[in-house]
PDB file of C-alpha atoms in Angstrom:
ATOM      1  CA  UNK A   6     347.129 -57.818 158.120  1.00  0.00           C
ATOM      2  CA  UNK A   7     344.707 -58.623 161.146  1.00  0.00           C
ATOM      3  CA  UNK A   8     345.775 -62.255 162.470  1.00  0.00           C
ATOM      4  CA  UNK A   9     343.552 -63.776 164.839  1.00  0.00           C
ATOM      5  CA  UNK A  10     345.012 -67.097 166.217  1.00  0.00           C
ATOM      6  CA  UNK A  11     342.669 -69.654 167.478  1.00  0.00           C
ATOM      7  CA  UNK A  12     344.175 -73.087 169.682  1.00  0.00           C
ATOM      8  CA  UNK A  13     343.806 -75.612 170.062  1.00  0.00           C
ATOM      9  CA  UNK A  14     342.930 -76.566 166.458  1.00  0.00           C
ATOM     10  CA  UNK A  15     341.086 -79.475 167.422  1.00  0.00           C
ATOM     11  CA  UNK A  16     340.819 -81.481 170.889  1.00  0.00           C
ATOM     12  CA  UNK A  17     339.193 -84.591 171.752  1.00  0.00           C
ATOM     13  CA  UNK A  18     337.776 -85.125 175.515  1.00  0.00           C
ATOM     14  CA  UNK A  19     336.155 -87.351 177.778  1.00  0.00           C
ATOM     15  CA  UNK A  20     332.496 -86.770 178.438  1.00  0.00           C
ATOM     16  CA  UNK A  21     331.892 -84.566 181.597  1.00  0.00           C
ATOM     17  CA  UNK A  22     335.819 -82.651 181.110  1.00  0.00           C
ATOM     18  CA  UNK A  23     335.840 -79.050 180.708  1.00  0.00           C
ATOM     19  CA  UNK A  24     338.005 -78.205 177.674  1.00  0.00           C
ATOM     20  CA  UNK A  25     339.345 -74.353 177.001  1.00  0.00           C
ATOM     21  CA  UNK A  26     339.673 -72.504 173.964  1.00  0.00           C
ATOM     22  CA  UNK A  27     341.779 -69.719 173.514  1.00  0.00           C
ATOM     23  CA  UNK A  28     341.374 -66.693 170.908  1.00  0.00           C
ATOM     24  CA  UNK A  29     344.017 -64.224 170.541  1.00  0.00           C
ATOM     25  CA  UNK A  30     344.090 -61.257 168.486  1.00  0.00           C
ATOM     26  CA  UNK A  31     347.978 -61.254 167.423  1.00  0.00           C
ATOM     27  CA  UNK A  32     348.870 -57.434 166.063  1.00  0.00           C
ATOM     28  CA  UNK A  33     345.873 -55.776 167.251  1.00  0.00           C
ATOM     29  CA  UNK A  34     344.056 -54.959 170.161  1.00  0.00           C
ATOM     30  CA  UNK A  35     340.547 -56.260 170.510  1.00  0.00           C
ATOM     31  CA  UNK A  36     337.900 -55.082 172.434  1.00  0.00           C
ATOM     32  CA  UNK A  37     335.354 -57.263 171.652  1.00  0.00           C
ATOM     33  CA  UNK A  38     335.207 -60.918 170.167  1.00  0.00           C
ATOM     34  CA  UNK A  39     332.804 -62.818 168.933  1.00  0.00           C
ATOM     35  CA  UNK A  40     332.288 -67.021 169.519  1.00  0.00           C
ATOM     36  CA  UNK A  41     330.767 -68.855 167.223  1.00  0.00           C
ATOM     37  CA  UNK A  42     329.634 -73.093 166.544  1.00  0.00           C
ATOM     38  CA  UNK A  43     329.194 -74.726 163.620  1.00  0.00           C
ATOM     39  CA  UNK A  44     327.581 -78.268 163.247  1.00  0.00           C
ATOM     40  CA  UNK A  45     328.050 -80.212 160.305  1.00  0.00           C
ATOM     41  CA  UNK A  46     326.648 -78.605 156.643  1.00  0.00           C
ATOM     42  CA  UNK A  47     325.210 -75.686 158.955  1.00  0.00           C
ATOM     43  CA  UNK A  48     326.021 -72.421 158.878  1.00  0.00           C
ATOM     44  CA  UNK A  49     327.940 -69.971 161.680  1.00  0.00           C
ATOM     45  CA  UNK A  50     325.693 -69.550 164.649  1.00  0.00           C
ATOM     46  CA  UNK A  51     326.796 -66.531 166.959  1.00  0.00           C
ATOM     47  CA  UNK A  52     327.078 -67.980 170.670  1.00  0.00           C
ATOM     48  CA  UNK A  53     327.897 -64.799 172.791  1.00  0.00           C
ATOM     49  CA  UNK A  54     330.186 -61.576 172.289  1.00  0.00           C
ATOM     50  CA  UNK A  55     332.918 -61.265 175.001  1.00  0.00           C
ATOM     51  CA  UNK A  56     333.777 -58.151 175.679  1.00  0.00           C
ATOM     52  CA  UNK A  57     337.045 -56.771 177.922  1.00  0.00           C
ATOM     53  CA  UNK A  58     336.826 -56.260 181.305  1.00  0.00           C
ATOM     54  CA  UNK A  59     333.171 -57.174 181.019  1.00  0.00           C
ATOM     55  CA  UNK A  60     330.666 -60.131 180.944  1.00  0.00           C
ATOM     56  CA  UNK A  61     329.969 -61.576 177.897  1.00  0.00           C
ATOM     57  CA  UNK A  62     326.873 -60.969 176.098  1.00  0.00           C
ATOM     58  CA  UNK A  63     325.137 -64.303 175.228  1.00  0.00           C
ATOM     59  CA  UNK A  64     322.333 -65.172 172.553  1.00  0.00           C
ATOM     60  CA  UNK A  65     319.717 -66.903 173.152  1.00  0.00           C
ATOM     61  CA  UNK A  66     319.442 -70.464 173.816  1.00  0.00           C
ATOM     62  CA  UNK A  67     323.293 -70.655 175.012  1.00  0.00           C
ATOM     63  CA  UNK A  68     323.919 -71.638 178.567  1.00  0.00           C
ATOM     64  CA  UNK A  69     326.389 -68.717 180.062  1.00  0.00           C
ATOM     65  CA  UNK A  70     327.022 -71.489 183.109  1.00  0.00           C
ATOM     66  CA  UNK A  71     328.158 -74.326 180.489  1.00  0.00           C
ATOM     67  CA  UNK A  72     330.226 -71.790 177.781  1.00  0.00           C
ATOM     68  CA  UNK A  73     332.281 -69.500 180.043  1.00  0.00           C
ATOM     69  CA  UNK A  74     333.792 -67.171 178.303  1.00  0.00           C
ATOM     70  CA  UNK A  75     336.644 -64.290 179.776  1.00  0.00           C
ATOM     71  CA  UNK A  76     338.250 -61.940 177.917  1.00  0.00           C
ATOM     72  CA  UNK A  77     340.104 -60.276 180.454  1.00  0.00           C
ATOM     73  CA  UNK A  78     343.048 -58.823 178.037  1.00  0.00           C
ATOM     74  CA  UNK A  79     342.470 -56.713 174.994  1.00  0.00           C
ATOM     75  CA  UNK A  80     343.994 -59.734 173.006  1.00  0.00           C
ATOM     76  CA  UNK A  81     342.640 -62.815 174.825  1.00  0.00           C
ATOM     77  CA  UNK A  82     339.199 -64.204 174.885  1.00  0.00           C
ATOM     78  CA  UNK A  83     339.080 -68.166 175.834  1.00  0.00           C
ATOM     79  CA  UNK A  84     335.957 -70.021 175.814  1.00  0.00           C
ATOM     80  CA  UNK A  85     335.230 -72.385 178.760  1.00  0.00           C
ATOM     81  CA  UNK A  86     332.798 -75.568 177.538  1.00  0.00           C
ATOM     82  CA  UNK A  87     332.128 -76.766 180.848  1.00  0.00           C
ATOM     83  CA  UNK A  88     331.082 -80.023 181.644  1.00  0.00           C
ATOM     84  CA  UNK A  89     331.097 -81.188 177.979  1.00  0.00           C
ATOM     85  CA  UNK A  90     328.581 -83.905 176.959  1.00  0.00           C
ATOM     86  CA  UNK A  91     328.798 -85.854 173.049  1.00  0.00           C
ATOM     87  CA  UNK A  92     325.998 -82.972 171.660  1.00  0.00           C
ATOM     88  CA  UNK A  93     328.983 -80.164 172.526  1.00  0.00           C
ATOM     89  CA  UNK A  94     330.926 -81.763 169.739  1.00  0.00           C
ATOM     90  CA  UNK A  95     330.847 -79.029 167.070  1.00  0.00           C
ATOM     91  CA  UNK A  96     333.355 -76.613 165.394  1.00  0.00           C
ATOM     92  CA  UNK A  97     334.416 -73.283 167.630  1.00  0.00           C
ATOM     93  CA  UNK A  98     335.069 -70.791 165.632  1.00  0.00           C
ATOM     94  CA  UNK A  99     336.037 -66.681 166.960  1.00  0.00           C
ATOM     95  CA  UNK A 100     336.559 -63.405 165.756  1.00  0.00           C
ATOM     96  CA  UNK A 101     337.265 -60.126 166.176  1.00  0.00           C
ATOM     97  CA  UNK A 102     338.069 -56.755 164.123  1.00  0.00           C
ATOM     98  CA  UNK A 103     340.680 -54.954 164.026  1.00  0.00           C
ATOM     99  CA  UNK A 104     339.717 -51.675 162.482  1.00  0.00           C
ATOM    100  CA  UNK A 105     335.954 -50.625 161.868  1.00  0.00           C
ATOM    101  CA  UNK A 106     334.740 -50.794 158.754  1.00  0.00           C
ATOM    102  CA  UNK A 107     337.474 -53.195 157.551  1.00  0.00           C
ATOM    103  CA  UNK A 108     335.289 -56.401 158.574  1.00  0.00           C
ATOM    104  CA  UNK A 109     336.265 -59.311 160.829  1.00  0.00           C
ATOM    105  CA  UNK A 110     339.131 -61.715 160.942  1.00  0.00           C
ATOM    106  CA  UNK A 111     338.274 -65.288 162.477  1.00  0.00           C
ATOM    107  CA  UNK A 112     340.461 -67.943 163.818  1.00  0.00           C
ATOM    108  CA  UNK A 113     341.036 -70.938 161.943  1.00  0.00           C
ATOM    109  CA  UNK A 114     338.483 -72.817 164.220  1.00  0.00           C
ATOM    110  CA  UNK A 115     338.554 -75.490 167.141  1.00  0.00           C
ATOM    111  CA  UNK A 116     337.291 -78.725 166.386  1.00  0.00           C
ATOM    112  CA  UNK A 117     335.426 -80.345 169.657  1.00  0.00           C
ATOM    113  CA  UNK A 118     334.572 -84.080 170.108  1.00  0.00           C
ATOM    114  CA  UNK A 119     333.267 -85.202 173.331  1.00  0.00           C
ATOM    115  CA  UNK A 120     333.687 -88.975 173.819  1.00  0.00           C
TER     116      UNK A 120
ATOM    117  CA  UNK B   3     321.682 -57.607 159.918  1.00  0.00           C
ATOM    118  CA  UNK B   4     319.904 -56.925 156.902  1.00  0.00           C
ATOM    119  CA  UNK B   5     318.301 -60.503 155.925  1.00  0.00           C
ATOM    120  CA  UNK B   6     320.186 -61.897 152.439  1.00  0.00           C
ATOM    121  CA  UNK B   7     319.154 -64.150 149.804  1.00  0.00           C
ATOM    122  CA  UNK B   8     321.765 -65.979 148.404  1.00  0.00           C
ATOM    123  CA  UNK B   9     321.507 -69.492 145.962  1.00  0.00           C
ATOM    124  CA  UNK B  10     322.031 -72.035 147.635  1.00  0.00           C
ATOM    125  CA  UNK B  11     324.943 -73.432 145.569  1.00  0.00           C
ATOM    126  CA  UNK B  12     326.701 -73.048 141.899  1.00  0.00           C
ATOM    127  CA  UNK B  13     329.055 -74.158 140.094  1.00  0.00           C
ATOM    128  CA  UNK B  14     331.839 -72.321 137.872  1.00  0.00           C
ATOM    129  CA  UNK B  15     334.435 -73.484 135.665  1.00  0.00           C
ATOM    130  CA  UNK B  16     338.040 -73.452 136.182  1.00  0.00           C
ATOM    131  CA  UNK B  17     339.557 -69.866 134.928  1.00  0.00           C
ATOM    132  CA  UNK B  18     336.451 -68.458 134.282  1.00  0.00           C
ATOM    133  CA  UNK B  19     334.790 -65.273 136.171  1.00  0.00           C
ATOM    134  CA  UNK B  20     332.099 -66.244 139.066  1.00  0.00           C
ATOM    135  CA  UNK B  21     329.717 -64.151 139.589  1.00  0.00           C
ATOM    136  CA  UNK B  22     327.656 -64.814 142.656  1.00  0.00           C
ATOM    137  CA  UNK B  23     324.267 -62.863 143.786  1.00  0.00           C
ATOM    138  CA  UNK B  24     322.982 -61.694 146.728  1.00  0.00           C
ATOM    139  CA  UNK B  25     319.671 -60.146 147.351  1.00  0.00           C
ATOM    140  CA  UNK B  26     319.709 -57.517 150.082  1.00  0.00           C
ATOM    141  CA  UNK B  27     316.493 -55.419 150.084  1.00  0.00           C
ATOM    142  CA  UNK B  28     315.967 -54.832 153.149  1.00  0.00           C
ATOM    143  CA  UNK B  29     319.031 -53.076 154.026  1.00  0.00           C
ATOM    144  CA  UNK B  30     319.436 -49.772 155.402  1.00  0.00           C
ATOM    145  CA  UNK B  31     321.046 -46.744 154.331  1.00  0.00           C
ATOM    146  CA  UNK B  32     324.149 -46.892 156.514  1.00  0.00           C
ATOM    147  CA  UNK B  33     324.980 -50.956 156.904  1.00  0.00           C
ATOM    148  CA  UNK B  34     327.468 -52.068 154.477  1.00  0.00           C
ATOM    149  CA  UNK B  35     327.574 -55.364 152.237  1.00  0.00           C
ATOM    150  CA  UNK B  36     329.936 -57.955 152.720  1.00  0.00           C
ATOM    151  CA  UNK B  37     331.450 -60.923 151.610  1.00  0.00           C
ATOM    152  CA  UNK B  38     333.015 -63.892 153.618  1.00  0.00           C
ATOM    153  CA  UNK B  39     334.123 -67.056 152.237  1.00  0.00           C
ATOM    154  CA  UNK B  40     334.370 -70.545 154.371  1.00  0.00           C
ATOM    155  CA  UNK B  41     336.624 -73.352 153.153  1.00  0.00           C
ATOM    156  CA  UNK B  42     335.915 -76.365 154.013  1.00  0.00           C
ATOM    157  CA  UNK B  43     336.994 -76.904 157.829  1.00  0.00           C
ATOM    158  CA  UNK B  44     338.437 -73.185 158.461  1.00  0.00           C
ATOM    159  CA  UNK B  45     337.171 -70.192 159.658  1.00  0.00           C
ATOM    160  CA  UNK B  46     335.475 -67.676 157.325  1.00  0.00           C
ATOM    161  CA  UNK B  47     337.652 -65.283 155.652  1.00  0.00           C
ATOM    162  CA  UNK B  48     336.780 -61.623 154.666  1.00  0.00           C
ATOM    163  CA  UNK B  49     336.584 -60.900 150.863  1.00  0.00           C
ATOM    164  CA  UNK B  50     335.278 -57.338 149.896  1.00  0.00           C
ATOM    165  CA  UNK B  51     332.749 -54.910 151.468  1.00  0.00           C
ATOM    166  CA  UNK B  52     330.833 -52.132 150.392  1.00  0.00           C
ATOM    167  CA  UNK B  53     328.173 -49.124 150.774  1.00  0.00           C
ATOM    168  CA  UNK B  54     327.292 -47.733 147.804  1.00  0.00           C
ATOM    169  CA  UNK B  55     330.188 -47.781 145.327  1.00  0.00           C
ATOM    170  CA  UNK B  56     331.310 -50.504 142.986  1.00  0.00           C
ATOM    171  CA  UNK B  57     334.975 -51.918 144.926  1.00  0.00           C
ATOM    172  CA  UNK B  58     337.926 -53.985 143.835  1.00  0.00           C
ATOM    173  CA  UNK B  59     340.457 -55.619 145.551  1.00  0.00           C
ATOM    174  CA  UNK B  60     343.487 -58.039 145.238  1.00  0.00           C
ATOM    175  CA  UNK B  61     340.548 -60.822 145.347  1.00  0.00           C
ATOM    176  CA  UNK B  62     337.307 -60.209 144.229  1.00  0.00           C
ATOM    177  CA  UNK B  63     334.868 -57.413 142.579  1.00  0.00           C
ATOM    178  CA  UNK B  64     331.839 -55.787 144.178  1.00  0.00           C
ATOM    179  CA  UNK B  65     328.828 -54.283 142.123  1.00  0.00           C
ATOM    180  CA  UNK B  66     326.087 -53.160 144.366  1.00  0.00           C
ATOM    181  CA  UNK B  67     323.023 -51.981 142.317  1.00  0.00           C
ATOM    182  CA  UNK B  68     322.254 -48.576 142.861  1.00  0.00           C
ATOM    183  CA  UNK B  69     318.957 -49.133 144.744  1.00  0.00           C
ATOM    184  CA  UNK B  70     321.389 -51.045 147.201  1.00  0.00           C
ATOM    185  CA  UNK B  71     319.052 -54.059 146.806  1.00  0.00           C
ATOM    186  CA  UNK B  72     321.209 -56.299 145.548  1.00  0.00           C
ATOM    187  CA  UNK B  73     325.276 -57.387 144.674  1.00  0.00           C
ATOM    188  CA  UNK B  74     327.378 -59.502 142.729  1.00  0.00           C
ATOM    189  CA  UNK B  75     330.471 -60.714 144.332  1.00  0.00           C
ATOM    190  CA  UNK B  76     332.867 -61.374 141.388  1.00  0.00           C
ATOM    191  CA  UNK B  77     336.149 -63.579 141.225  1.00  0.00           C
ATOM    192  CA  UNK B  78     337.325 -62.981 137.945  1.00  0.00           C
ATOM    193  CA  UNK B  79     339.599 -66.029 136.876  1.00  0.00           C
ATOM    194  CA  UNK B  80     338.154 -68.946 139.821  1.00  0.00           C
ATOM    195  CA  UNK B  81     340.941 -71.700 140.606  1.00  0.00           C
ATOM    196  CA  UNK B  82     340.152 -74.601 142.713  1.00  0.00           C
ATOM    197  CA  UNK B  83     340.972 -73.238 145.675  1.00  0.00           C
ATOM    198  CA  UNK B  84     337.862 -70.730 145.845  1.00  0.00           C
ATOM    199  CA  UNK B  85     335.545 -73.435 146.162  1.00  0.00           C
ATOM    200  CA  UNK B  86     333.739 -72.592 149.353  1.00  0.00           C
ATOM    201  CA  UNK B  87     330.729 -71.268 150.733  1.00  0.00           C
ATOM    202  CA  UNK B  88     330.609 -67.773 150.362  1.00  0.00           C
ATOM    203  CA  UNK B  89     328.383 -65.256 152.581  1.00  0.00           C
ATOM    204  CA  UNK B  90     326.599 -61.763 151.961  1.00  0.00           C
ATOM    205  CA  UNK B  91     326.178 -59.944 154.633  1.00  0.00           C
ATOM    206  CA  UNK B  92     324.382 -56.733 155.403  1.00  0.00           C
ATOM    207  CA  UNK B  93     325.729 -54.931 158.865  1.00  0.00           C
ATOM    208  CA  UNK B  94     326.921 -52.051 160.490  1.00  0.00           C
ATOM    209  CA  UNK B  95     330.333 -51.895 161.393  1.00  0.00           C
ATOM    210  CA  UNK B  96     331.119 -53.266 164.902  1.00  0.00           C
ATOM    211  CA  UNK B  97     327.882 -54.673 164.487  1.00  0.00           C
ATOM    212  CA  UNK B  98     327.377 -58.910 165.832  1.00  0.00           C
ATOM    213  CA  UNK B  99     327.682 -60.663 162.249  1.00  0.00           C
ATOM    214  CA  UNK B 100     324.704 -63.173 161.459  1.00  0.00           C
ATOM    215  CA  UNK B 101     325.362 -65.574 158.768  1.00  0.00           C
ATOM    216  CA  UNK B 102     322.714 -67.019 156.518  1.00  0.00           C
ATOM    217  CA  UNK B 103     323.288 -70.245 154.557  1.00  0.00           C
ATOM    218  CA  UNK B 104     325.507 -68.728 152.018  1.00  0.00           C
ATOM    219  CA  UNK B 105     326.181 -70.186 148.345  1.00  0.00           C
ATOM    220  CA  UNK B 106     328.525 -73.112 148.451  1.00  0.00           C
ATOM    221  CA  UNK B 107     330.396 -72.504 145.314  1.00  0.00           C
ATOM    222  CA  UNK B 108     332.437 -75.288 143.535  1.00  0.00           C
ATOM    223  CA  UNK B 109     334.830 -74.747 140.822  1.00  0.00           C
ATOM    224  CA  UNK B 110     334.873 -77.340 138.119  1.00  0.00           C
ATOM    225  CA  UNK B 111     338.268 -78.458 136.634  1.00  0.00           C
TER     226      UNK B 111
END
């Protein structure tokens, strides 16, 4: 089946370091991906959809300067927090789908902390 | 998305069938229902998904009413490891998923 692989699974970081995330889409090609956060006993909220070859499309409230996000392969997205202060502490989660109408897979999720 | 109601928790016991609702009236004719499920700490896992028809899989049942304003998700024999929170959601496919609060369902030994 679809295998999305998400790394790293967690990282810890110095306030002010940039840290990178990296989504890859293992035995399928993925045009588009989708990055998500999660703070504690919330639920998923959609930060921006990357697309390939193209700028991401980011929802509202989400700084594009401080989350960069390239997807510049049709099996790599990587998500760029930038700058990353104690309140970017939060769970990273992507996805992407391998064949419509067959839903999403997601990574297994990158746990931030910002020290 | 089409905006879901879901409970916001339940509990089931061990072996038994879950049956968890979803309230979806405002969906249109062509977005589809599914199903996600979160364990604690991972990312959210596909179940089942659905337009019109009744569906069954290796995991889990689907009965979507035939107004299309509701669903049960159905695990038939629940084990411990399907406690999570589990997600209804109304989209097209391709479509940007938006995820509600879900129904964080514990199974009871």
């Amino acid at each position: 089946g679809a295998v999305v692989s998400q790394h790293p699974s967690w990282v810890i970081c110095k306030s002010g370091t940039s840290v990178k995330i990296e989504c890859r889409s293992l035995d399928f090609q993925a045009t588009t991906m989708f990055w998500y956060r999660q703070f504690p006993k919330q639920s998923l909220m959609l930060m921006a959809t990357s697309n390939e070859g193209s700028k991401a499309t980011y929802e509202q409230g989400v700084e594009k300067d401080k989350f960069l996000i390239n997807h510049a392969s049709l099996t790599l997205s990587t998500l760029t927090v930038t700058s990353a202060h104690p309140e970017d502490s939060s769970f990273y989660i992507c996805s992407a789908s391998a064949l419509r109408g067959l839903g999403y897979t997601f990574g297994s999720g990158t746990r931030l902390t910002v020290v | 998305d089409a905006k879901t109601t879901q409970p916001t928790s339940m509990d089931c016991a061990e072996g038994r069938a879950a049956n968890l609702p979803c309230n979806h009236s405002t969906i249109s004719g062509n977005e589809y229902v599914y199903w996600y499920r979160q364990i604690h700490s991972q990312g959210p896992q596909y179940i089942i998904h659905g337009l019109k028809n009744n569906e069954t899989n290796e995991m889990a049942s689907l009965i979507i009413t035939e107004d299309r304003k509701s669903s049960t998700l159905i695990l038939p024999h629940a084990t411990l490891r399907d406690t999570a929170v589990y997600y209804c959601i109304g989209h097209y496919s391709g479509e940007k998923l938006t995820f509600g609060t879900g129904t964080r369902l514990t199974i009871i030994p």
